[in-house]
PDB file of N, CA, C and O in Angstrom:
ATOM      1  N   UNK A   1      85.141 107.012  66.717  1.00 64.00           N
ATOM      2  CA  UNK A   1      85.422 106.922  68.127  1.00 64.00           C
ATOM      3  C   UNK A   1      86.882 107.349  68.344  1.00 64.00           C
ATOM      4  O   UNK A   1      87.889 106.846  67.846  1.00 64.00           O
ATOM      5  N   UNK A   2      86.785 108.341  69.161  1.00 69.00           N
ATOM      6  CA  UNK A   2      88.445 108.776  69.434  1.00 69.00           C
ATOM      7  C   UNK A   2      89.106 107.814  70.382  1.00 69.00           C
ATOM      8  O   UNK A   2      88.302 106.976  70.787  1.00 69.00           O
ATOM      9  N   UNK A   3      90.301 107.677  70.853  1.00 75.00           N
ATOM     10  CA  UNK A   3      91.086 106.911  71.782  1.00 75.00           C
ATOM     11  C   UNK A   3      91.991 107.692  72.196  1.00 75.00           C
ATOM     12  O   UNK A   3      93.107 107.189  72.327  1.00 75.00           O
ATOM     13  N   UNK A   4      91.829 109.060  72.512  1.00 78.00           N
ATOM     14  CA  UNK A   4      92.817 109.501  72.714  1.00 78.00           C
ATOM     15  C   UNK A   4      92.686 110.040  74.268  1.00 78.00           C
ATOM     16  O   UNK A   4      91.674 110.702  74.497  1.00 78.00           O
ATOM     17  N   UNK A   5      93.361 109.883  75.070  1.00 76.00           N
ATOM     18  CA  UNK A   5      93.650 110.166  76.759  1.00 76.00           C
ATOM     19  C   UNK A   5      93.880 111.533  76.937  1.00 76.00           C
ATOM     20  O   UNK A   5      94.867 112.034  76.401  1.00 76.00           O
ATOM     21  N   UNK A   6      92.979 112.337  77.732  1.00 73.00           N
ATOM     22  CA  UNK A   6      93.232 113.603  77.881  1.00 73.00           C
ATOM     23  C   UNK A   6      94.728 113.487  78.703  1.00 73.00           C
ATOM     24  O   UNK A   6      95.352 112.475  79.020  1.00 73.00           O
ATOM     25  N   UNK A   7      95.074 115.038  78.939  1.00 74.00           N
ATOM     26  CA  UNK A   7      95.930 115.268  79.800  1.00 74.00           C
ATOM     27  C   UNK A   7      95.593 115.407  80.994  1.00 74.00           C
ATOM     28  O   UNK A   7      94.619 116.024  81.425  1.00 74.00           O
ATOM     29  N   UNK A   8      96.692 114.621  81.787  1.00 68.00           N
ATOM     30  CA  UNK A   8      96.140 114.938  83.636  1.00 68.00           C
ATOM     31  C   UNK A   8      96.297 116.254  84.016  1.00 68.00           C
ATOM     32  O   UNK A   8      97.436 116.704  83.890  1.00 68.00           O
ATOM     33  N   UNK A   9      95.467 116.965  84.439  1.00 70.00           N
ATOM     34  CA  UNK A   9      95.403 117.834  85.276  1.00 70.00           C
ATOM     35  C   UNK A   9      96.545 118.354  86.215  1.00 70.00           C
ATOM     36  O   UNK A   9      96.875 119.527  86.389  1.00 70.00           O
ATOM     37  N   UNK A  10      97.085 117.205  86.791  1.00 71.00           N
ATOM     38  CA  UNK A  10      97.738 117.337  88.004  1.00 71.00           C
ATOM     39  C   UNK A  10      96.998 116.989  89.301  1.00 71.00           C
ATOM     40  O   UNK A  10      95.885 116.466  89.353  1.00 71.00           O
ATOM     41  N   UNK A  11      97.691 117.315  90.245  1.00 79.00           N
ATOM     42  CA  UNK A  11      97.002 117.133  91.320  1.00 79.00           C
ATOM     43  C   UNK A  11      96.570 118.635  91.836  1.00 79.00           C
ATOM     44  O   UNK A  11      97.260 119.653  91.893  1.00 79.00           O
ATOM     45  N   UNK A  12      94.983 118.391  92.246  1.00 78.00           N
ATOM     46  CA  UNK A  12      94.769 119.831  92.633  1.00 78.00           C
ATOM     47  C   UNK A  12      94.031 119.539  93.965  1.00 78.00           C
ATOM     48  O   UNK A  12      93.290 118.560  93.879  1.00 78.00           O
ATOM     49  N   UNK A  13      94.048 120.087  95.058  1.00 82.00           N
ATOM     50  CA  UNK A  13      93.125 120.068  95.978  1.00 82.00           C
ATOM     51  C   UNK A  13      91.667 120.420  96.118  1.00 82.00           C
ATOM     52  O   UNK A  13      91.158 121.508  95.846  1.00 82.00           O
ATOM     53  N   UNK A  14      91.015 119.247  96.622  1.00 86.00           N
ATOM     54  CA  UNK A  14      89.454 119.311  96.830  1.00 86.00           C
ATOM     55  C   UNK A  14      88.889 119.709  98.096  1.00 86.00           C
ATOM     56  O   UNK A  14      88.338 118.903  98.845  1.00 86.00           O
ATOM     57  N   UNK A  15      89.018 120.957  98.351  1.00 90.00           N
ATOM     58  CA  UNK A  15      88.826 121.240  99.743  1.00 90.00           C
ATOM     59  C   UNK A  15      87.213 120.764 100.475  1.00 90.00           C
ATOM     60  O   UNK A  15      86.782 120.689 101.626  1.00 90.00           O
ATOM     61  N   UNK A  16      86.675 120.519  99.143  1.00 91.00           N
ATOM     62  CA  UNK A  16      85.069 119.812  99.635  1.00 91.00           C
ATOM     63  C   UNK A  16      85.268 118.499 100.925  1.00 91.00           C
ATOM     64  O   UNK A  16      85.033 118.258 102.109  1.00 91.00           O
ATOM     65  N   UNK A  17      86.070 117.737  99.274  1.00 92.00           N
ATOM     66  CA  UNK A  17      85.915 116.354  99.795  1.00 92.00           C
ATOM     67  C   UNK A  17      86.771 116.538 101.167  1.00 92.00           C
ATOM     68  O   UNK A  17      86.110 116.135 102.124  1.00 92.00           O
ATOM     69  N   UNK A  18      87.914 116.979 101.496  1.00 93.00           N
ATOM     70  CA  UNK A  18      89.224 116.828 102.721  1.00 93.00           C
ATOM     71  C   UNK A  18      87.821 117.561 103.607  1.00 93.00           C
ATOM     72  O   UNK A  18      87.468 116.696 104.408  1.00 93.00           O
ATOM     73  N   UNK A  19      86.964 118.735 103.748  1.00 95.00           N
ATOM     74  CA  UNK A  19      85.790 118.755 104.728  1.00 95.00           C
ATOM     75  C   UNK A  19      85.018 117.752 104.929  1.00 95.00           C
ATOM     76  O   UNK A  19      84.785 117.429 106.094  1.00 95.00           O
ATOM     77  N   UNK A  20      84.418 116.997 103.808  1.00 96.00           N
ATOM     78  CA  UNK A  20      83.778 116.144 104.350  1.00 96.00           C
ATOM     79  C   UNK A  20      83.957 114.652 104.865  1.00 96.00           C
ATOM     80  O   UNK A  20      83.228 114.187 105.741  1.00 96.00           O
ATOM     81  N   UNK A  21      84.651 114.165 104.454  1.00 95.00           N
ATOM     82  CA  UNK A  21      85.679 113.349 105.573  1.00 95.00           C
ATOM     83  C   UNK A  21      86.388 113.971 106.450  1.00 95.00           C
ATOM     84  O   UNK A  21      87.047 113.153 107.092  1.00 95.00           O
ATOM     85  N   UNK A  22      86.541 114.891 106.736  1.00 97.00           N
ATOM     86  CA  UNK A  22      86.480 115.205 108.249  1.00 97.00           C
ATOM     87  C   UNK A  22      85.813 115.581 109.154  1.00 97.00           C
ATOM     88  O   UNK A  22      86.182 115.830 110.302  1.00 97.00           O
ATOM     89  N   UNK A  23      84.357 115.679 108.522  1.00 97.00           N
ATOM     90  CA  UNK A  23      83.161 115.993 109.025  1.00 97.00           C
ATOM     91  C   UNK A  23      82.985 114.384 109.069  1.00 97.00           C
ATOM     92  O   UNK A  23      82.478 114.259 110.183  1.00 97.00           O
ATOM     93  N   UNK A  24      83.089 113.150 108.567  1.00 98.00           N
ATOM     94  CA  UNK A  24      82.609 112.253 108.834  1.00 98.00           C
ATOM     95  C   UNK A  24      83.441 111.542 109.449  1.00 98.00           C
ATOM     96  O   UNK A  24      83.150 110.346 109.453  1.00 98.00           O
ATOM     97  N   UNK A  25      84.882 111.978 110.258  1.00 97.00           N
ATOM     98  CA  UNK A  25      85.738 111.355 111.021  1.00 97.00           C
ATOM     99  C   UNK A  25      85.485 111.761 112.628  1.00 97.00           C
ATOM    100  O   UNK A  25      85.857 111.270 113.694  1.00 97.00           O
ATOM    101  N   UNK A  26      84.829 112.673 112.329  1.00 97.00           N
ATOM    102  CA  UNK A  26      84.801 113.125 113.666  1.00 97.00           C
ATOM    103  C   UNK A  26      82.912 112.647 114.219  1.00 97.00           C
ATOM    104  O   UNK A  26      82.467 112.409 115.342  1.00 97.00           O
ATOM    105  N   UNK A  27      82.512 112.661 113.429  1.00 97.00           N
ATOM    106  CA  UNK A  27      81.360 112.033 113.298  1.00 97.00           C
ATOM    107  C   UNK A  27      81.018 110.702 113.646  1.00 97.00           C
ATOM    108  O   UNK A  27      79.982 110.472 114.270  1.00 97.00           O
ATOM    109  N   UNK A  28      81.955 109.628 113.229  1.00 96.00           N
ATOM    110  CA  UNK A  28      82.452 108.452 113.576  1.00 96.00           C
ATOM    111  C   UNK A  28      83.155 108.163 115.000  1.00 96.00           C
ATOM    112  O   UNK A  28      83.049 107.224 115.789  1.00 96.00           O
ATOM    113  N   UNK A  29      83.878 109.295 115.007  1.00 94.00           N
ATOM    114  CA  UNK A  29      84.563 109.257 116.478  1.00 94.00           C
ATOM    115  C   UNK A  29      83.591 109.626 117.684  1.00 94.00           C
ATOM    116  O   UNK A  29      83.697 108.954 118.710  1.00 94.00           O
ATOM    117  N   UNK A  30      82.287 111.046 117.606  1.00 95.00           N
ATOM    118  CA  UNK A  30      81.429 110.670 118.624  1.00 95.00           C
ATOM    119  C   UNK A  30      80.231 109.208 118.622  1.00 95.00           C
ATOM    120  O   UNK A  30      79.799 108.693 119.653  1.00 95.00           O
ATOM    121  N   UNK A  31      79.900 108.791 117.283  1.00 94.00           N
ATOM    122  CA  UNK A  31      79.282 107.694 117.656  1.00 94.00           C
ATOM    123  C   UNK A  31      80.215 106.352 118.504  1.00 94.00           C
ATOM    124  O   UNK A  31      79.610 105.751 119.392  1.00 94.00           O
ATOM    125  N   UNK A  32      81.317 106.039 118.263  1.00 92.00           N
ATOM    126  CA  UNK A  32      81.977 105.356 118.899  1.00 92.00           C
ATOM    127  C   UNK A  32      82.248 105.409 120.556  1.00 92.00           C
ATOM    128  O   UNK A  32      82.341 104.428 121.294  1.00 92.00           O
ATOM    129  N   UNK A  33      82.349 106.813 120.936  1.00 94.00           N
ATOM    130  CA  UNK A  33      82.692 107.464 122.267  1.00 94.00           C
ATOM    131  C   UNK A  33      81.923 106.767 123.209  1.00 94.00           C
ATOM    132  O   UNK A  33      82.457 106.479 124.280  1.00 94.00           O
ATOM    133  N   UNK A  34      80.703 106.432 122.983  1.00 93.00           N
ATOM    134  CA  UNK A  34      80.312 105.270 124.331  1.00 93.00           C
ATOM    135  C   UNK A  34      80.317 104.226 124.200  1.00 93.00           C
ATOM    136  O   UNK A  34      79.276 103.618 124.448  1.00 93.00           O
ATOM    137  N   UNK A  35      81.039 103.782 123.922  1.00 93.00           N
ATOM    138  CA  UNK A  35      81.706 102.133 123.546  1.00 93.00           C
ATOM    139  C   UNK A  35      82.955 101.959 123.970  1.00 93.00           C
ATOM    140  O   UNK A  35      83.352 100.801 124.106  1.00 93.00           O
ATOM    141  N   UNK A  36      83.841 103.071 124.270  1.00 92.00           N
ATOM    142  CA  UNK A  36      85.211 103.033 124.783  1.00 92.00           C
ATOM    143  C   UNK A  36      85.024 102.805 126.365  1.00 92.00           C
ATOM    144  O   UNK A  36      86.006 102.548 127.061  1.00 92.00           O
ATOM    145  N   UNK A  37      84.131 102.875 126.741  1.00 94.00           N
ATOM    146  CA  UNK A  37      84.450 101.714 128.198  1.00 94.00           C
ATOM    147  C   UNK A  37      84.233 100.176 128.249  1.00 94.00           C
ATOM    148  O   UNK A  37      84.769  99.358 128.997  1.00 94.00           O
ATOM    149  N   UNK A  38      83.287  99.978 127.240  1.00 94.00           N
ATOM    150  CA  UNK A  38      83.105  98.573 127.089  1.00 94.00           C
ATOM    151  C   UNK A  38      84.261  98.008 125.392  1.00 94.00           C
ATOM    152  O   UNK A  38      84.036  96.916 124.871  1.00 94.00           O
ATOM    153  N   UNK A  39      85.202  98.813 124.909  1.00 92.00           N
ATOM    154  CA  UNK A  39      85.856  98.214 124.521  1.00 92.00           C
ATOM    155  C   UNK A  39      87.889  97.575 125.424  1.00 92.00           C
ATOM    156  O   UNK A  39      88.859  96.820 125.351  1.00 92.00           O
ATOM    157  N   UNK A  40      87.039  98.982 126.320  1.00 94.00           N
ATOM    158  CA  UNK A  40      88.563  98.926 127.247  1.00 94.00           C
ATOM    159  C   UNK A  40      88.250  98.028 128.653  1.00 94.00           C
ATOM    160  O   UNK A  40      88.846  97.985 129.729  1.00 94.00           O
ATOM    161  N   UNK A  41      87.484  97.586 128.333  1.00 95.00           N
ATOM    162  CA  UNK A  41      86.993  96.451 129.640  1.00 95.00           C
ATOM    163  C   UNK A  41      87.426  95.273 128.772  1.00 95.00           C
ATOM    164  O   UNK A  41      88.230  94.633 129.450  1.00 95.00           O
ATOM    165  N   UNK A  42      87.245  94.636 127.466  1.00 94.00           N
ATOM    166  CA  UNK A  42      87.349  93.392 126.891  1.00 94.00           C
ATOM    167  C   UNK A  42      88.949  93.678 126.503  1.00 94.00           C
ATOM    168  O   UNK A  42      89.616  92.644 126.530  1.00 94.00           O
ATOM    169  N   UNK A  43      89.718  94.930 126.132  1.00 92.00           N
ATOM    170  CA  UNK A  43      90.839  94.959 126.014  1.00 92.00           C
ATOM    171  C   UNK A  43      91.740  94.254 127.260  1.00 92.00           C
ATOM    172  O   UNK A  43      92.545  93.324 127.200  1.00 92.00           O
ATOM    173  N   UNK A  44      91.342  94.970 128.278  1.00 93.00           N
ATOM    174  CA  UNK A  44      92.288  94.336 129.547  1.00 93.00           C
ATOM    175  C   UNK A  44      91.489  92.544 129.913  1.00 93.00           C
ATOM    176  O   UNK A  44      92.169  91.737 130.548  1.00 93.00           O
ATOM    177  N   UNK A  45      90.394  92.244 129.541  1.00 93.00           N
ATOM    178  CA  UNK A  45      90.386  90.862 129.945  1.00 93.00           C
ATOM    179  C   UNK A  45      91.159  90.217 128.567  1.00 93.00           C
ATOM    180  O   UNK A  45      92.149  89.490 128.660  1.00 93.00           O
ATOM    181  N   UNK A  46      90.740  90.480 127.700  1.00 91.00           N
ATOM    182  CA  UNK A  46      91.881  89.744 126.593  1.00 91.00           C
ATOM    183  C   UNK A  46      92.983  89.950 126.759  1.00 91.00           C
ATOM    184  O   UNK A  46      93.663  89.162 126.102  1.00 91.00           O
ATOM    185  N   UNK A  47      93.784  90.909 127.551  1.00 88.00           N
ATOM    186  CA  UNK A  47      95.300  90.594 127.746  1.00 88.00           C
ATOM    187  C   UNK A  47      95.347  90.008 129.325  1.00 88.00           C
ATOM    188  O   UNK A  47      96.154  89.122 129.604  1.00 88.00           O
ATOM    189  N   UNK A  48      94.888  90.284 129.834  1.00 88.00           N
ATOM    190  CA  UNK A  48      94.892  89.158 131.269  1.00 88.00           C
ATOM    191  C   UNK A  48      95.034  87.691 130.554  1.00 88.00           C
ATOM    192  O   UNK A  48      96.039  86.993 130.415  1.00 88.00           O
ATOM    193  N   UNK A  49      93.776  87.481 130.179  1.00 88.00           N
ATOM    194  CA  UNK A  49      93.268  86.173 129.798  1.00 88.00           C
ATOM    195  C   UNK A  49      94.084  84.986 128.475  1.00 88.00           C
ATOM    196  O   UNK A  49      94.555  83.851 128.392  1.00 88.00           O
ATOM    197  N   UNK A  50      93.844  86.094 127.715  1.00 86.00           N
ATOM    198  CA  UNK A  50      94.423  85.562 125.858  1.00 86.00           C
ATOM    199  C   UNK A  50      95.374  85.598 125.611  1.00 86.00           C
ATOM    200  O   UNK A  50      95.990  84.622 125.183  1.00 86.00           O
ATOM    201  N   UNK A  51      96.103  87.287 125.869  1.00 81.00           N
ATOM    202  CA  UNK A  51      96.952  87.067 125.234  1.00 81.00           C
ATOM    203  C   UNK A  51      98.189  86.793 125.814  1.00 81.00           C
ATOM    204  O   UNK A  51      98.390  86.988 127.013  1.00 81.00           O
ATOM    205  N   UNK A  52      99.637  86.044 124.511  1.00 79.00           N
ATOM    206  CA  UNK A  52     100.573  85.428 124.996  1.00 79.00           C
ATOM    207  C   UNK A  52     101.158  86.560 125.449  1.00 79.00           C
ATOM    208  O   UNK A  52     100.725  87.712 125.434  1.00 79.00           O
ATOM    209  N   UNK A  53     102.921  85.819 126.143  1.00 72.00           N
ATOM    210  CA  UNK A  53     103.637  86.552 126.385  1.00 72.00           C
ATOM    211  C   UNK A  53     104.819  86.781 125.115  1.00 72.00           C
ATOM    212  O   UNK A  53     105.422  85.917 124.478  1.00 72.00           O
ATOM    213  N   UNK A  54     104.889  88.110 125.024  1.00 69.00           N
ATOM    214  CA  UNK A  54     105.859  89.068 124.178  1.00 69.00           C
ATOM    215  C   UNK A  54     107.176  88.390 123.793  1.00 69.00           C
ATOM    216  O   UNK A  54     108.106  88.203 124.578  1.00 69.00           O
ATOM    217  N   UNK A  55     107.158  88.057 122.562  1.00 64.00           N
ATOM    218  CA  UNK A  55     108.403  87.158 121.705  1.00 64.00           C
ATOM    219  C   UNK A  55     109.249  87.733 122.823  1.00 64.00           C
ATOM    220  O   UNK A  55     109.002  88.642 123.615  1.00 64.00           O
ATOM    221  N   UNK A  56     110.681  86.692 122.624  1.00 63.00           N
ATOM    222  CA  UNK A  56     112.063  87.301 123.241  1.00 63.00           C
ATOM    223  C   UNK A  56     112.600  88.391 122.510  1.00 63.00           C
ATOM    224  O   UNK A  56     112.034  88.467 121.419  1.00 63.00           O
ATOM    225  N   UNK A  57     113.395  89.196 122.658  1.00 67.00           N
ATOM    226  CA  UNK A  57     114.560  89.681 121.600  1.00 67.00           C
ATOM    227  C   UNK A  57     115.043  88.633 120.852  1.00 67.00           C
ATOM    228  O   UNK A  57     115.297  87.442 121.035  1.00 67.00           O
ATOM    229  N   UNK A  58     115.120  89.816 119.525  1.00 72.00           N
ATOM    230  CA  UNK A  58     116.479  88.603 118.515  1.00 72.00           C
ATOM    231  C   UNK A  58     117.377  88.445 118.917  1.00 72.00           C
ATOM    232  O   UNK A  58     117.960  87.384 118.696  1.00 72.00           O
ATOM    233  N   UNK A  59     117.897  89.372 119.664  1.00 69.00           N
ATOM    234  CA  UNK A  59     119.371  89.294 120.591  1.00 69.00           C
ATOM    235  C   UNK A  59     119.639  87.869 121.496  1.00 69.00           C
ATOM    236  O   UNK A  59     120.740  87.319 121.464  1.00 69.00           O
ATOM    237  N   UNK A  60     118.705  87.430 122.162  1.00 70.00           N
ATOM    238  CA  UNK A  60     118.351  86.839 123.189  1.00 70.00           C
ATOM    239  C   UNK A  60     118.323  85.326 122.588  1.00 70.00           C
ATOM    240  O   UNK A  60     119.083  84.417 122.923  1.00 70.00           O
ATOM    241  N   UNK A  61     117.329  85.262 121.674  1.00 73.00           N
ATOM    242  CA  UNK A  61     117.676  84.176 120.233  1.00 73.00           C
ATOM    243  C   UNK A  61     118.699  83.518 119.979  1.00 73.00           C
ATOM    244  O   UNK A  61     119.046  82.360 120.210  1.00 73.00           O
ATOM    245  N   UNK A  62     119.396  84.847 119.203  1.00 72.00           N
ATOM    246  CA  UNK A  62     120.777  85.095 119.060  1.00 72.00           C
ATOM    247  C   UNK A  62     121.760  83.942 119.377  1.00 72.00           C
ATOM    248  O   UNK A  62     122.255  82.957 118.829  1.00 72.00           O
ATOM    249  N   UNK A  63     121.772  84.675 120.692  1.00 72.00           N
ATOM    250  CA  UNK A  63     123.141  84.058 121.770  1.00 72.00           C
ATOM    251  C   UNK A  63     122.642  82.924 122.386  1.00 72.00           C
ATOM    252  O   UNK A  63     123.479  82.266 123.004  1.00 72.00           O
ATOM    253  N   UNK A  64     121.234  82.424 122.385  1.00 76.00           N
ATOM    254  CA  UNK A  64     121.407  81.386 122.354  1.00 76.00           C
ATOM    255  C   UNK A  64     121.534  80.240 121.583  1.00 76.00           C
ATOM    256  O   UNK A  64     121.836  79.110 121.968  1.00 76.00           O
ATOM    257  N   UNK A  65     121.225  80.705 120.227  1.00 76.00           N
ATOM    258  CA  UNK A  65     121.637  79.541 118.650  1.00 76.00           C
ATOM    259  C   UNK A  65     123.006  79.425 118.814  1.00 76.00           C
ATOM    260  O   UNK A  65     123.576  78.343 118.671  1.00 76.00           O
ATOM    261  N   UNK A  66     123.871  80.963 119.246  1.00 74.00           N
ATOM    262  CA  UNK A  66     124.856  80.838 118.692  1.00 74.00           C
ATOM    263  C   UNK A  66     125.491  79.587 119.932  1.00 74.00           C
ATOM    264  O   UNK A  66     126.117  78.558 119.679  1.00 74.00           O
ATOM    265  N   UNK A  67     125.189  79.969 120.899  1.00 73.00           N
ATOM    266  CA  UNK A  67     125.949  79.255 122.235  1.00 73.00           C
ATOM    267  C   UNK A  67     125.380  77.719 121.682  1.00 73.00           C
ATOM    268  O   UNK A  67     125.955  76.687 122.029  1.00 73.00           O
ATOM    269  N   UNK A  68     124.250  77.708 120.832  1.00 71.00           N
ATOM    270  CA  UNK A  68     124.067  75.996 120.919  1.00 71.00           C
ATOM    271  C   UNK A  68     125.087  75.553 119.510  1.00 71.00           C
ATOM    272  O   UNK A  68     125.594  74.434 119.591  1.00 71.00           O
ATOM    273  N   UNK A  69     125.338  76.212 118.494  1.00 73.00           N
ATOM    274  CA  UNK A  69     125.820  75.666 117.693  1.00 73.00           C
ATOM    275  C   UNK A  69     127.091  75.346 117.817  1.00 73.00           C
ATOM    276  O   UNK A  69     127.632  74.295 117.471  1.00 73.00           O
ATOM    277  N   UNK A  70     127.688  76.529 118.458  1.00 73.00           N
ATOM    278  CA  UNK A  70     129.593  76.355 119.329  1.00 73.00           C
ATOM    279  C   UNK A  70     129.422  75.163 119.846  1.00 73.00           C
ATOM    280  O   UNK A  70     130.167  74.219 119.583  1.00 73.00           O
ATOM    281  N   UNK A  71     128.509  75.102 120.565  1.00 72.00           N
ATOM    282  CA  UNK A  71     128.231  73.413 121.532  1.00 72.00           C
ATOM    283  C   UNK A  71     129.108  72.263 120.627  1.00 72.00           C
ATOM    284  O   UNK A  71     130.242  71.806 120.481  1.00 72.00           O
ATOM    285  N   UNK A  72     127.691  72.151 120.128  1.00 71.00           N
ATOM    286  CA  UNK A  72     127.620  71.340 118.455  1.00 71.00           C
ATOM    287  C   UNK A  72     128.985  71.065 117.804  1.00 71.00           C
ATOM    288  O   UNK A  72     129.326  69.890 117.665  1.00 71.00           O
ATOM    289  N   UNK A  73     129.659  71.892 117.463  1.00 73.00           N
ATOM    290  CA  UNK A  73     130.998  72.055 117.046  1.00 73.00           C
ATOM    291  C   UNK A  73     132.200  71.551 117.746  1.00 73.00           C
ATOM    292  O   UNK A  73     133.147  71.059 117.132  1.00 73.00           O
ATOM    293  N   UNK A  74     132.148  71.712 119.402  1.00 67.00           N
ATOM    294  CA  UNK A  74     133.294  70.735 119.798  1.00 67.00           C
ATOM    295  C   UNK A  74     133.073  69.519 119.783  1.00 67.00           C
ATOM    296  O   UNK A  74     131.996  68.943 119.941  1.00 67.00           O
ATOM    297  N   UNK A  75     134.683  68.848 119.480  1.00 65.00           N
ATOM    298  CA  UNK A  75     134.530  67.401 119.480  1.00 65.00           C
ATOM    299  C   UNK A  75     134.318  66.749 120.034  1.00 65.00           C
ATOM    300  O   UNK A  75     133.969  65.612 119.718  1.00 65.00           O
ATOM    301  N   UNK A  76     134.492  67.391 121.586  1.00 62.00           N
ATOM    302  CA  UNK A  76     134.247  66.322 122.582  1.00 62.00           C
ATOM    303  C   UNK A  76     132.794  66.248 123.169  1.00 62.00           C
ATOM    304  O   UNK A  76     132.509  65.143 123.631  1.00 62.00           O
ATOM    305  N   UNK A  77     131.724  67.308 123.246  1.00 52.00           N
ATOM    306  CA  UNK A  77     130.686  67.701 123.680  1.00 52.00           C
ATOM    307  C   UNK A  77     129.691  66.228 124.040  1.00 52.00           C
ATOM    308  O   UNK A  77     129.603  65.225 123.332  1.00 52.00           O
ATOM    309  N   UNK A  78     129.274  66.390 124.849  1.00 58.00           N
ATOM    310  CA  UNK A  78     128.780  65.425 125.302  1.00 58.00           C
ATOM    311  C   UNK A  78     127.448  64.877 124.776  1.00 58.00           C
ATOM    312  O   UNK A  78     126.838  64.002 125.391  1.00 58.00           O
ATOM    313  N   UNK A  79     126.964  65.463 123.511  1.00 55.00           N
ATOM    314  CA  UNK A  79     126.064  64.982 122.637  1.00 55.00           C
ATOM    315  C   UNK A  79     126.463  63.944 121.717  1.00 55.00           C
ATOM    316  O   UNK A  79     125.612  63.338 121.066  1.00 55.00           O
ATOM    317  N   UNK A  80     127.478  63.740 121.635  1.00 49.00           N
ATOM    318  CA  UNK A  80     128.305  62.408 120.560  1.00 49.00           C
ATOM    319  C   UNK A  80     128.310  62.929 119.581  1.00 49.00           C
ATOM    320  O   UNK A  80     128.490  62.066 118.721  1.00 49.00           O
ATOM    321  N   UNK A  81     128.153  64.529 118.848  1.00 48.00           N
ATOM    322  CA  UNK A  81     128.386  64.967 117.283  1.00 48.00           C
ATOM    323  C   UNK A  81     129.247  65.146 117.493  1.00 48.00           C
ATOM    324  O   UNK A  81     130.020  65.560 116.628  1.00 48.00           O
TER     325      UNK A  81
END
């Protein structure tokens, strides 16, 4: 029994296979095509309905950790730290 690993080839192009996945992408894309009104009808009630509203900025975050920790830090601040 040999064990020995041929050499790779390299990479060569399969112009079969790159046709036929793209024969079956586009294929996929007209079976789907009448479903795009009834997926864009549940899209806009799930964002009416479901979904939240859009994180803040980190910026926005930010300045406000930072403005609470400055707080924090004076001596006199009216939290008693």
């Amino acid at each position: 029994m040999s064990t020995k690993v041929s050499e790779s080839t390299g990479y060569v192009p399969n112009l079969q296979m790159s046709a036929f996945g793209y024969v079956m992408a586009v294929a996929i894309a007209l079976l789907l095509l009448p479903a795009l009104p009834v997926i864009a009808v549940v899209w806009l009630l799930w964002r009416a309905f479901v979904a939240e509203d859009p994180p803040e900025s980190s910026y926005e975050r930010w300045r406000t950790e930072t403005a609470n920790r400055e707080r924090d830090r004076e001596p006199n601040s009216p939290n008693g730290a």
